[in-house]
Short mmCIF file of C-alpha atoms (C1' of nucleotides) and ligand atoms in Angstrom, two decimals:
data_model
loop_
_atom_site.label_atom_id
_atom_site.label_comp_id
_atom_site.label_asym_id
_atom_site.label_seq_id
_atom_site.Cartn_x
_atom_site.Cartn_y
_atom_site.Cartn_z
CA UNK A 1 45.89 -69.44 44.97
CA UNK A 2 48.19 -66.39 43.49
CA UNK A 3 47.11 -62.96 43.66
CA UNK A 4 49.65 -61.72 41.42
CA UNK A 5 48.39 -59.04 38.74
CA UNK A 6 47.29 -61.04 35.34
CA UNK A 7 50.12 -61.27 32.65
CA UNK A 8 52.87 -61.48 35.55
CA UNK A 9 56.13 -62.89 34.67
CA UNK A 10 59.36 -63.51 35.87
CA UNK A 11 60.57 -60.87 33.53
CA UNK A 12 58.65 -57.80 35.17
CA UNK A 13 60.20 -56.70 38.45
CA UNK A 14 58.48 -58.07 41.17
CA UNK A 15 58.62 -58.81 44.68
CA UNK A 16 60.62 -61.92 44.43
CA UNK A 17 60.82 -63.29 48.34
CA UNK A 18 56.68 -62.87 48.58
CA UNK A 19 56.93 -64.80 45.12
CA UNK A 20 58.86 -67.44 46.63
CA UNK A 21 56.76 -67.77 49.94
CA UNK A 22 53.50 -67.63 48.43
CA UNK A 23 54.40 -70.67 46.52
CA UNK A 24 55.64 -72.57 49.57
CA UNK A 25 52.43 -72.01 51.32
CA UNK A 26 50.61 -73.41 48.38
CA UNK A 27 52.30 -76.14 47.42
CA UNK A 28 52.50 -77.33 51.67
CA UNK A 29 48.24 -77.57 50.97
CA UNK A 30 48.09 -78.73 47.33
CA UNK A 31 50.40 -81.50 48.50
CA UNK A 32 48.86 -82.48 51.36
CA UNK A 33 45.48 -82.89 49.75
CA UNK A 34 46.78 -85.35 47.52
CA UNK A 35 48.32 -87.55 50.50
CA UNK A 36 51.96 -86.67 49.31
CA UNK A 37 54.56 -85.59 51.41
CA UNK A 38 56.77 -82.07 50.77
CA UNK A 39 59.84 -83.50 52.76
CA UNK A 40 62.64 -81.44 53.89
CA UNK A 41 64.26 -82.77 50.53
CA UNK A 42 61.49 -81.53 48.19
CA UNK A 43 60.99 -78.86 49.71
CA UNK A 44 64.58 -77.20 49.32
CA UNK A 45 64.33 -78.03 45.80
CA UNK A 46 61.20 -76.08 45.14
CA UNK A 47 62.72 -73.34 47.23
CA UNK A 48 66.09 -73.70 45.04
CA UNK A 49 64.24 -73.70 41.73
CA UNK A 50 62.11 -70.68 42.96
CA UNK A 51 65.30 -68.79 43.63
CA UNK A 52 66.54 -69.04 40.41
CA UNK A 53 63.76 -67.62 39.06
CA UNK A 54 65.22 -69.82 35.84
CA UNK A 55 65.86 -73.43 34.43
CA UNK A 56 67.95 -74.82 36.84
CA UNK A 57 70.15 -78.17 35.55
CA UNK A 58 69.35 -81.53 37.62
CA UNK A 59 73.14 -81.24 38.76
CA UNK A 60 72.47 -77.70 39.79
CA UNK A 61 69.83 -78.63 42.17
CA UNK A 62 72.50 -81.26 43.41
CA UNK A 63 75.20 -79.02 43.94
CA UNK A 64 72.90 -76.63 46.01
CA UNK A 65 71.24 -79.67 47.83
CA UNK A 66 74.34 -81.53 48.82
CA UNK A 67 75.72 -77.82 49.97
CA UNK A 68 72.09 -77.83 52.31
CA UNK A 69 73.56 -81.48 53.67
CA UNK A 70 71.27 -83.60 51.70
CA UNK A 71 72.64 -86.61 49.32
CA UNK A 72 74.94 -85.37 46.51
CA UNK A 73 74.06 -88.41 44.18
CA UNK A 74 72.17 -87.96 40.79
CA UNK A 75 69.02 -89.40 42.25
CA UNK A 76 68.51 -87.57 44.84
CA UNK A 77 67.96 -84.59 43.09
CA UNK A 78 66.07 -86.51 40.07
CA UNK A 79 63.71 -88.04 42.50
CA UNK A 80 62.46 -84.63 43.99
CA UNK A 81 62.44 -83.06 40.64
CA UNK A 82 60.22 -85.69 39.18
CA UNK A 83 57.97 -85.37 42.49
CA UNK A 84 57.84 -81.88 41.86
CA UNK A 85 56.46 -82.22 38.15
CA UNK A 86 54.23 -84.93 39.11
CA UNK A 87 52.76 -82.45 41.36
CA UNK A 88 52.87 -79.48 38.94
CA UNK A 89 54.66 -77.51 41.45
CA UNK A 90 57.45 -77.60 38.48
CA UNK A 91 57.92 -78.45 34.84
CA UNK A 92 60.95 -79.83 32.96
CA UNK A 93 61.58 -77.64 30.02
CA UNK A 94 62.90 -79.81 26.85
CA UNK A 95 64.87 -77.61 25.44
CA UNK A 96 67.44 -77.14 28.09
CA UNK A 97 66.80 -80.18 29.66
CA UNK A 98 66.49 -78.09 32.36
CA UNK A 99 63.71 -77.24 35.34
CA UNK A 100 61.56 -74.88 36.69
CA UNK A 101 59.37 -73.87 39.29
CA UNK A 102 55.75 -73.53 38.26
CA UNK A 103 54.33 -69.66 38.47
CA UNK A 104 50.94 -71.04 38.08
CA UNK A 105 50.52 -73.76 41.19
CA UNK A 106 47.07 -75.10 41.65
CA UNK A 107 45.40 -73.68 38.13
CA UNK A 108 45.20 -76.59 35.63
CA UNK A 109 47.35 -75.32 32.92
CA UNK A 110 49.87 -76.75 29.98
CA UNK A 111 51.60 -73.75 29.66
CA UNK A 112 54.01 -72.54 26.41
CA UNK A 113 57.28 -71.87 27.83
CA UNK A 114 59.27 -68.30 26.95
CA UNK A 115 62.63 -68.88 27.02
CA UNK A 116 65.63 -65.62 27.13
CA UNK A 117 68.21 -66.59 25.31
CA UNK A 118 69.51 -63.04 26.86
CA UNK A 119 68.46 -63.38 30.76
CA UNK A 120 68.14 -66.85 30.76
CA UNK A 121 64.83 -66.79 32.83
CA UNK A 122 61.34 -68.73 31.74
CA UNK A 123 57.89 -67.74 31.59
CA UNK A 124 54.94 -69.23 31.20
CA UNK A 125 52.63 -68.01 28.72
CA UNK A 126 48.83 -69.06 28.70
CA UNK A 127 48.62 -71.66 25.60
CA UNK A 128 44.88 -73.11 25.28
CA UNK A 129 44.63 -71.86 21.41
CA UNK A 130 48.31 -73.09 21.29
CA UNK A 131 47.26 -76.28 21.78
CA UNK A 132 43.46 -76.17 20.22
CA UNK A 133 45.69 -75.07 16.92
CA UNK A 134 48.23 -78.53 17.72
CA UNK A 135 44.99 -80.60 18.56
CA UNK A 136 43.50 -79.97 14.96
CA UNK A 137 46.52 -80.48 12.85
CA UNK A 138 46.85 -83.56 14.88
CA UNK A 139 43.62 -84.89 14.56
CA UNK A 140 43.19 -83.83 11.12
CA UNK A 141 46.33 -86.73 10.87
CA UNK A 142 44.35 -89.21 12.76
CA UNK A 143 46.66 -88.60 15.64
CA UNK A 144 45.70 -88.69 19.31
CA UNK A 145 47.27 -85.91 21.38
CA UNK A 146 48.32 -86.91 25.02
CA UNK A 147 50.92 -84.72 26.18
CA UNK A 148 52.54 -81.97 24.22
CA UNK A 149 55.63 -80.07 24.95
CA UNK A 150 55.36 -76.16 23.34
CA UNK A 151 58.53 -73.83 23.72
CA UNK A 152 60.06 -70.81 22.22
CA UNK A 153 63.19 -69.37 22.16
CA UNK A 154 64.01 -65.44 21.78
CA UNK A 155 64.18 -62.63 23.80
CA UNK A 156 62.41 -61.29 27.03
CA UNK A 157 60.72 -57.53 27.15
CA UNK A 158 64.16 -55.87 29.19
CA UNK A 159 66.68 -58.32 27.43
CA UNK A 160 65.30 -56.80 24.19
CA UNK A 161 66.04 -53.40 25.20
CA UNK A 162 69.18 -54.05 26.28
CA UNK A 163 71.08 -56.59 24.39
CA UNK B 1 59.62 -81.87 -4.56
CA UNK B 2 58.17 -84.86 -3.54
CA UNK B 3 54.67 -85.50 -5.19
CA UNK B 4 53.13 -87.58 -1.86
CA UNK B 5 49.37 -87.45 -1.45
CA UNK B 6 48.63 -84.73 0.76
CA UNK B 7 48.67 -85.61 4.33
CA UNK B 8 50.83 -88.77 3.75
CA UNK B 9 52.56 -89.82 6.88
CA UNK B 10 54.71 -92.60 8.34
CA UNK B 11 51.42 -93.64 10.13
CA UNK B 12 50.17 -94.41 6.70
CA UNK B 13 51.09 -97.65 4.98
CA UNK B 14 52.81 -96.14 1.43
CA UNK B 15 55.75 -97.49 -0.61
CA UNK B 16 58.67 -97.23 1.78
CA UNK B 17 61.18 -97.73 -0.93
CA UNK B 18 60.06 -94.87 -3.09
CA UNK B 19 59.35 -92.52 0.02
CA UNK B 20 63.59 -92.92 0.58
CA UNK B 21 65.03 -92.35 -2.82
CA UNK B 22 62.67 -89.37 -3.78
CA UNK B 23 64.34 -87.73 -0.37
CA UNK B 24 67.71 -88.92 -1.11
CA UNK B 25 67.10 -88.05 -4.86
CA UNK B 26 66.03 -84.43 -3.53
CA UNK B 27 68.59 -83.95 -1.07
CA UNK B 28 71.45 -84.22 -3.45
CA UNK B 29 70.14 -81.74 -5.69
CA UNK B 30 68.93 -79.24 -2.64
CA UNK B 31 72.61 -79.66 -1.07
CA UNK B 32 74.56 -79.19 -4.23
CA UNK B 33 72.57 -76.11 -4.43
CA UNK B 34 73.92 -74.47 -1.25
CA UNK B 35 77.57 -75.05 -1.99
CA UNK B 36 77.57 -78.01 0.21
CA UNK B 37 78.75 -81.56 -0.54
CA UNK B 38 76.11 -84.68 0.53
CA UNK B 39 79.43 -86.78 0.97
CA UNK B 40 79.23 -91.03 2.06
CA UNK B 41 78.68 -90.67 5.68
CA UNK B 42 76.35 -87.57 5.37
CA UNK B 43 73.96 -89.55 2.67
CA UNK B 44 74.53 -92.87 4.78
CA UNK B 45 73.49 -90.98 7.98
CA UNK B 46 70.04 -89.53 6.31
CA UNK B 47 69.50 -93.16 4.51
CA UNK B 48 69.57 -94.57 7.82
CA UNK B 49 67.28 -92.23 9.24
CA UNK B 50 64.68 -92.45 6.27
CA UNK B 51 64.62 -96.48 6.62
CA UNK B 52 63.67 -95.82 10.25
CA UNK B 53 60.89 -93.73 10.02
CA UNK B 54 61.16 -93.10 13.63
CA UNK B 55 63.29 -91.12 15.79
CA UNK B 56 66.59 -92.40 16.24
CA UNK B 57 69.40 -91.35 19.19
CA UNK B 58 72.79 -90.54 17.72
CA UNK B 59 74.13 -93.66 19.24
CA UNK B 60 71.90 -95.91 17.05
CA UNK B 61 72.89 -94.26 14.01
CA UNK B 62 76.53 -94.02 15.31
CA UNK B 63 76.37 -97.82 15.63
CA UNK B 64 74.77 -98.57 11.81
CA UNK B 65 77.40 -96.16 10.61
CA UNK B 66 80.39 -98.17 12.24
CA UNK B 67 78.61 -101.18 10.85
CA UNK B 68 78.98 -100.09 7.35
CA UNK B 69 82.83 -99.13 7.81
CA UNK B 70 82.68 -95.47 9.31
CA UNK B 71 84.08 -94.04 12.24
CA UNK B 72 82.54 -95.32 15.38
CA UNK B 73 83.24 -92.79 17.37
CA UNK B 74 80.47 -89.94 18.75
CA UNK B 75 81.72 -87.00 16.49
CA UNK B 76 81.49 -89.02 13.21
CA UNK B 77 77.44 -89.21 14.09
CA UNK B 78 76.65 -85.87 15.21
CA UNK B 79 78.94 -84.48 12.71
CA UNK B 80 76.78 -85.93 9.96
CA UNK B 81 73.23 -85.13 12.06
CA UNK B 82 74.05 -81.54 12.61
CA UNK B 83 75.10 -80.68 8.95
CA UNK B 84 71.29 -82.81 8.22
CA UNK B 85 69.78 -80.72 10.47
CA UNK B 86 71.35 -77.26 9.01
CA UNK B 87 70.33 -78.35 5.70
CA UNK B 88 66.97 -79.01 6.67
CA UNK B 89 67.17 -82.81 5.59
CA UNK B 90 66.66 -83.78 9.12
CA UNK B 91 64.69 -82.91 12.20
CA UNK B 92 65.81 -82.68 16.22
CA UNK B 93 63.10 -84.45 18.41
CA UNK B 94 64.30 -82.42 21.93
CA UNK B 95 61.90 -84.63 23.70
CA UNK B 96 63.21 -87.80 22.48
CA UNK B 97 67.17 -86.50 22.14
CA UNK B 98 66.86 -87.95 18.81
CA UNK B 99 66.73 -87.62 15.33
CA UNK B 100 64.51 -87.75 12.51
CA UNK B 101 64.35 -87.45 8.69
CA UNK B 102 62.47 -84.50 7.33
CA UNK B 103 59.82 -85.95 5.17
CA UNK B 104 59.38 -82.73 3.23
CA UNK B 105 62.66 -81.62 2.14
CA UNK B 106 62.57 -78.49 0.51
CA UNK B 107 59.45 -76.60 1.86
CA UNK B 108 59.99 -74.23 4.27
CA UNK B 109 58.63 -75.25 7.43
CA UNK B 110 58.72 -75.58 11.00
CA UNK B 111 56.41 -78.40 11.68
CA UNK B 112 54.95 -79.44 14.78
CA UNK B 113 56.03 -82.92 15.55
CA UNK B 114 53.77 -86.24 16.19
CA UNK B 115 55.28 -88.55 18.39
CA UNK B 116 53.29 -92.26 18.69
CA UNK B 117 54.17 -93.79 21.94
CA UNK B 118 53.17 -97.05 20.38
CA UNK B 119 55.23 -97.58 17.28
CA UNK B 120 57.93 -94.67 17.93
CA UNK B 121 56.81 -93.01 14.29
CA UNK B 122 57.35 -89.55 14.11
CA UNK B 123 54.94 -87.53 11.28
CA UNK B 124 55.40 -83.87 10.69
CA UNK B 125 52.02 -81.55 10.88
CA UNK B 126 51.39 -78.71 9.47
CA UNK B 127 52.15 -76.32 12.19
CA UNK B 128 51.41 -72.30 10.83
CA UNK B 129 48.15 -71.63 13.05
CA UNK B 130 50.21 -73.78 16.02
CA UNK B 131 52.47 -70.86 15.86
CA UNK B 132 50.82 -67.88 15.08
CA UNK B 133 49.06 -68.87 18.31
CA UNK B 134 52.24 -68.96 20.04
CA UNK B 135 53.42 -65.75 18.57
CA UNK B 136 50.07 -64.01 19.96
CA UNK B 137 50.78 -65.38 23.56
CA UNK B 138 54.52 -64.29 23.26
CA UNK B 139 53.47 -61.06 21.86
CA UNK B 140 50.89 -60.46 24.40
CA UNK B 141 54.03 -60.49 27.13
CA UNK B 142 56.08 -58.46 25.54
CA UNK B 143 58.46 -61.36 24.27
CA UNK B 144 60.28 -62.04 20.94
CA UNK B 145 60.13 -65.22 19.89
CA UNK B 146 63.27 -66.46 17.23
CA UNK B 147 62.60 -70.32 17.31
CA UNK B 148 60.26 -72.83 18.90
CA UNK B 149 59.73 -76.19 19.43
CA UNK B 150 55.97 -77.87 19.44
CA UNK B 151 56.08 -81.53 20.04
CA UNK B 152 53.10 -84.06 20.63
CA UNK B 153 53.26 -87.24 21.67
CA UNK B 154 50.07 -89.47 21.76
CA UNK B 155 48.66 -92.48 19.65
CA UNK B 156 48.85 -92.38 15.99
CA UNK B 157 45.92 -93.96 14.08
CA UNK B 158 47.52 -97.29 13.89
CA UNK B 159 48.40 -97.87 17.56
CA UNK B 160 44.81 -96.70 18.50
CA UNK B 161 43.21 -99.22 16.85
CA UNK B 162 44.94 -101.98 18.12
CA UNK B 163 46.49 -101.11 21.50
"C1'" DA C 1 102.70 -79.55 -11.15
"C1'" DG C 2 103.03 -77.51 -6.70
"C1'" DT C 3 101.11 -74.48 -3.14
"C1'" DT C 4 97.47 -73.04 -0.53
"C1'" DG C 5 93.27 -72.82 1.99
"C1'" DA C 6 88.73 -74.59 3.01
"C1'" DC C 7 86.30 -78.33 4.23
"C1'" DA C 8 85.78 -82.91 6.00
"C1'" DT C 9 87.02 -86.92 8.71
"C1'" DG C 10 89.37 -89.56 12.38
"C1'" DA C 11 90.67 -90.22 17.06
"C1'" DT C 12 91.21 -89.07 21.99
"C1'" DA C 13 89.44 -87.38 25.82
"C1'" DT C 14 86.11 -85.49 28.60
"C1'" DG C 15 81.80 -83.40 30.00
"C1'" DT C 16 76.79 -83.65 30.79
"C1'" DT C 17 72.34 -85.70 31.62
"C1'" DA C 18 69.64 -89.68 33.32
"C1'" DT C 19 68.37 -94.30 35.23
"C1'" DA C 20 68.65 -99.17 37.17
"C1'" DA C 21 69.22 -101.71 41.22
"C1'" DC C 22 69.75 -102.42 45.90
"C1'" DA C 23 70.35 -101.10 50.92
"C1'" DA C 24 69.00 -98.39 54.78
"C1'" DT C 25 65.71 -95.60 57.13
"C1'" DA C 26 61.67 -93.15 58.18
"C1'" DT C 27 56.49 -93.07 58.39
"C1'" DA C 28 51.89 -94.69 58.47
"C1'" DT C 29 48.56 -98.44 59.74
"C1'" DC C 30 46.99 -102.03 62.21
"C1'" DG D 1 55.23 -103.05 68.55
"C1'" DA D 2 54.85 -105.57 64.05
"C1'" DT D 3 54.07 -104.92 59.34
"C1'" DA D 4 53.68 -102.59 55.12
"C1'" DT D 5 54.73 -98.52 52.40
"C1'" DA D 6 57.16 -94.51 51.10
"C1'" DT D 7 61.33 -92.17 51.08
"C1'" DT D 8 66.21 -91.47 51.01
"C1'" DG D 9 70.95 -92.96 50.29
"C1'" DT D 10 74.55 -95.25 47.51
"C1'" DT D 11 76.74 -97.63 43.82
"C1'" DA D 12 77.24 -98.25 39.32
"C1'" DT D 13 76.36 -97.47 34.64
"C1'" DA D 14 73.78 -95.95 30.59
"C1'" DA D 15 72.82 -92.39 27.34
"C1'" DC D 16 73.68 -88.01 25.21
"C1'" DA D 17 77.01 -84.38 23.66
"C1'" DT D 18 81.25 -81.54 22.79
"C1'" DA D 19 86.21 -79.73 22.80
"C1'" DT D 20 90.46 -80.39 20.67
"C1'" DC D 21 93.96 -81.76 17.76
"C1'" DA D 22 95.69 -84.60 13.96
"C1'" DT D 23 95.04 -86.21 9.28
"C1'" DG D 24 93.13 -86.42 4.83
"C1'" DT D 25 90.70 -84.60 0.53
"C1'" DC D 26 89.66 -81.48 -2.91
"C1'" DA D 27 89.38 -77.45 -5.71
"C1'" DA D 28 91.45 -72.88 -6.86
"C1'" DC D 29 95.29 -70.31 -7.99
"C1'" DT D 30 100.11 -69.44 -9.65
ZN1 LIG E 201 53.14 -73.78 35.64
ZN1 LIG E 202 65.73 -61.76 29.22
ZN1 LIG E 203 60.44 -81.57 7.81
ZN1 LIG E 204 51.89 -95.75 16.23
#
DNA sequence: AGTTGACATGATATGTTATAACAATATATC
DNA sequence: GATATATTGTTATAACATATCATGTCAACT
């Protein structure tokens, strides 16, 4: 479980490498439990996208893995991103058709994403009435709602400042 | 200004024929209006998506447009989508990579977008309280939002029924 | 009518993102 | 240790998107 303060995001200074090991430890347990594996493969990836601190491209994650030694072809780094969402350890962000580590391991969530056009780093902003509100208009259409995909574009707290 | 029953969508069975040339009848008029020109493979490209009803990939309208005598190369189709899209005549599915006809030309909106898995349909919903929730979460983190993207994909009414 | 400039289209080439299919290897289970 | 299952590696290709330059079209101005 995180202990960081409520309302942290990657956009607020923080300390990154506890950031970064904090979700290691987690997602070693939360994986476990479910009788998956966190190879050496997935593992680096999660570490890669929780560098970044950003979306990273699928053929960014390559780069870095095949630089670490692992495979340099499309799939590897497709199958360990897909593992990683599956898990919720990360999410795939539309938009950019781009990934990111999850801030918010092991709490059920369907977060909004917050996307810096200026910094180019994503948070994750709590969206239950987001999705109440997309629920009812849906409904109200006779629609069923499985999955939904909510993201905004625009500008970060210090990007704003200082554009 | 089209003069559908409220809450008419593809998922609804409704006069298909009529549905396209009130949209192509509007979009002339709306385009003319901004200066800009709804030339062959512009009205060909948003007749193609309105006969669809459904998302379609560039590609797929690329290939109908080469069919009828246009270029067949990738430009020629996202040429034609993009101007759509500026004019509002057309949506951008980012979860699908695809493209859709905007079924109401001429309002201002920024709908929230129903995707059935079943049939591929894609209805626009009313999306205003969908976003004003997002602005509040954005808000509440200190982060501007510019543009968003809510997307939904699920069962519409006619897929749920018979599966 | 001829010139000009803005817009639109055509064509070539390339870049980017994603998956199908199969082979090889590691790991768990009996 | 034999068998089944999960994982990784590799090849090849599909699908989506843009940069760039050449050519054509049209309306405005002189
Ligand atoms: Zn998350
Ligand atoms: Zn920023
Ligand atoms: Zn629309
Ligand atoms: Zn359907």
């Amino acid at each position: 479980m995180r202990d960081d303060p409520p309302g942290a995001t990657p956009f607020q200074p923080h300390d990154h490498s506890r950031c970064t090991s904090t979700t290691l430890a987690h997602a070693e347990r939360a994986v476990a439990e479910t009788g998956a594996r966190l190879t050496p493969v997935r593992r680096r990836t999660l570490e890669i996208l929780l560098e970044a601190h950003r979306a990273l491209g699928a053929y960014e994650v390559l780069d870095r893995l095949a630089q670490d030694g692992f495979g340099n072809k499309p799939p590897v780094a497709y199958r360990a991103l897909d593992f990683l969402v599956d898990q919720g350890l990360a999410h795939r962000i539309s938009r950019l058709n781009a990934f990111t580590a999850c801030m918010h391991p092991g709490v059920a969530h369907a977060p909004a994403f917050l996307i810096c056009r200026g910094c180019n780093r994503v948070a994750e902003a709590p969206a239950d009435p987001v999705r109440t509100a997309l629920e009812t208009a849906a409904t109200a259409l006779g629609f069923t709602v499985e999955r939904s995909t909510v993201e905004a574009l625009g500008l970060c707290p210090a990007c704003h400042e200082a554009p």
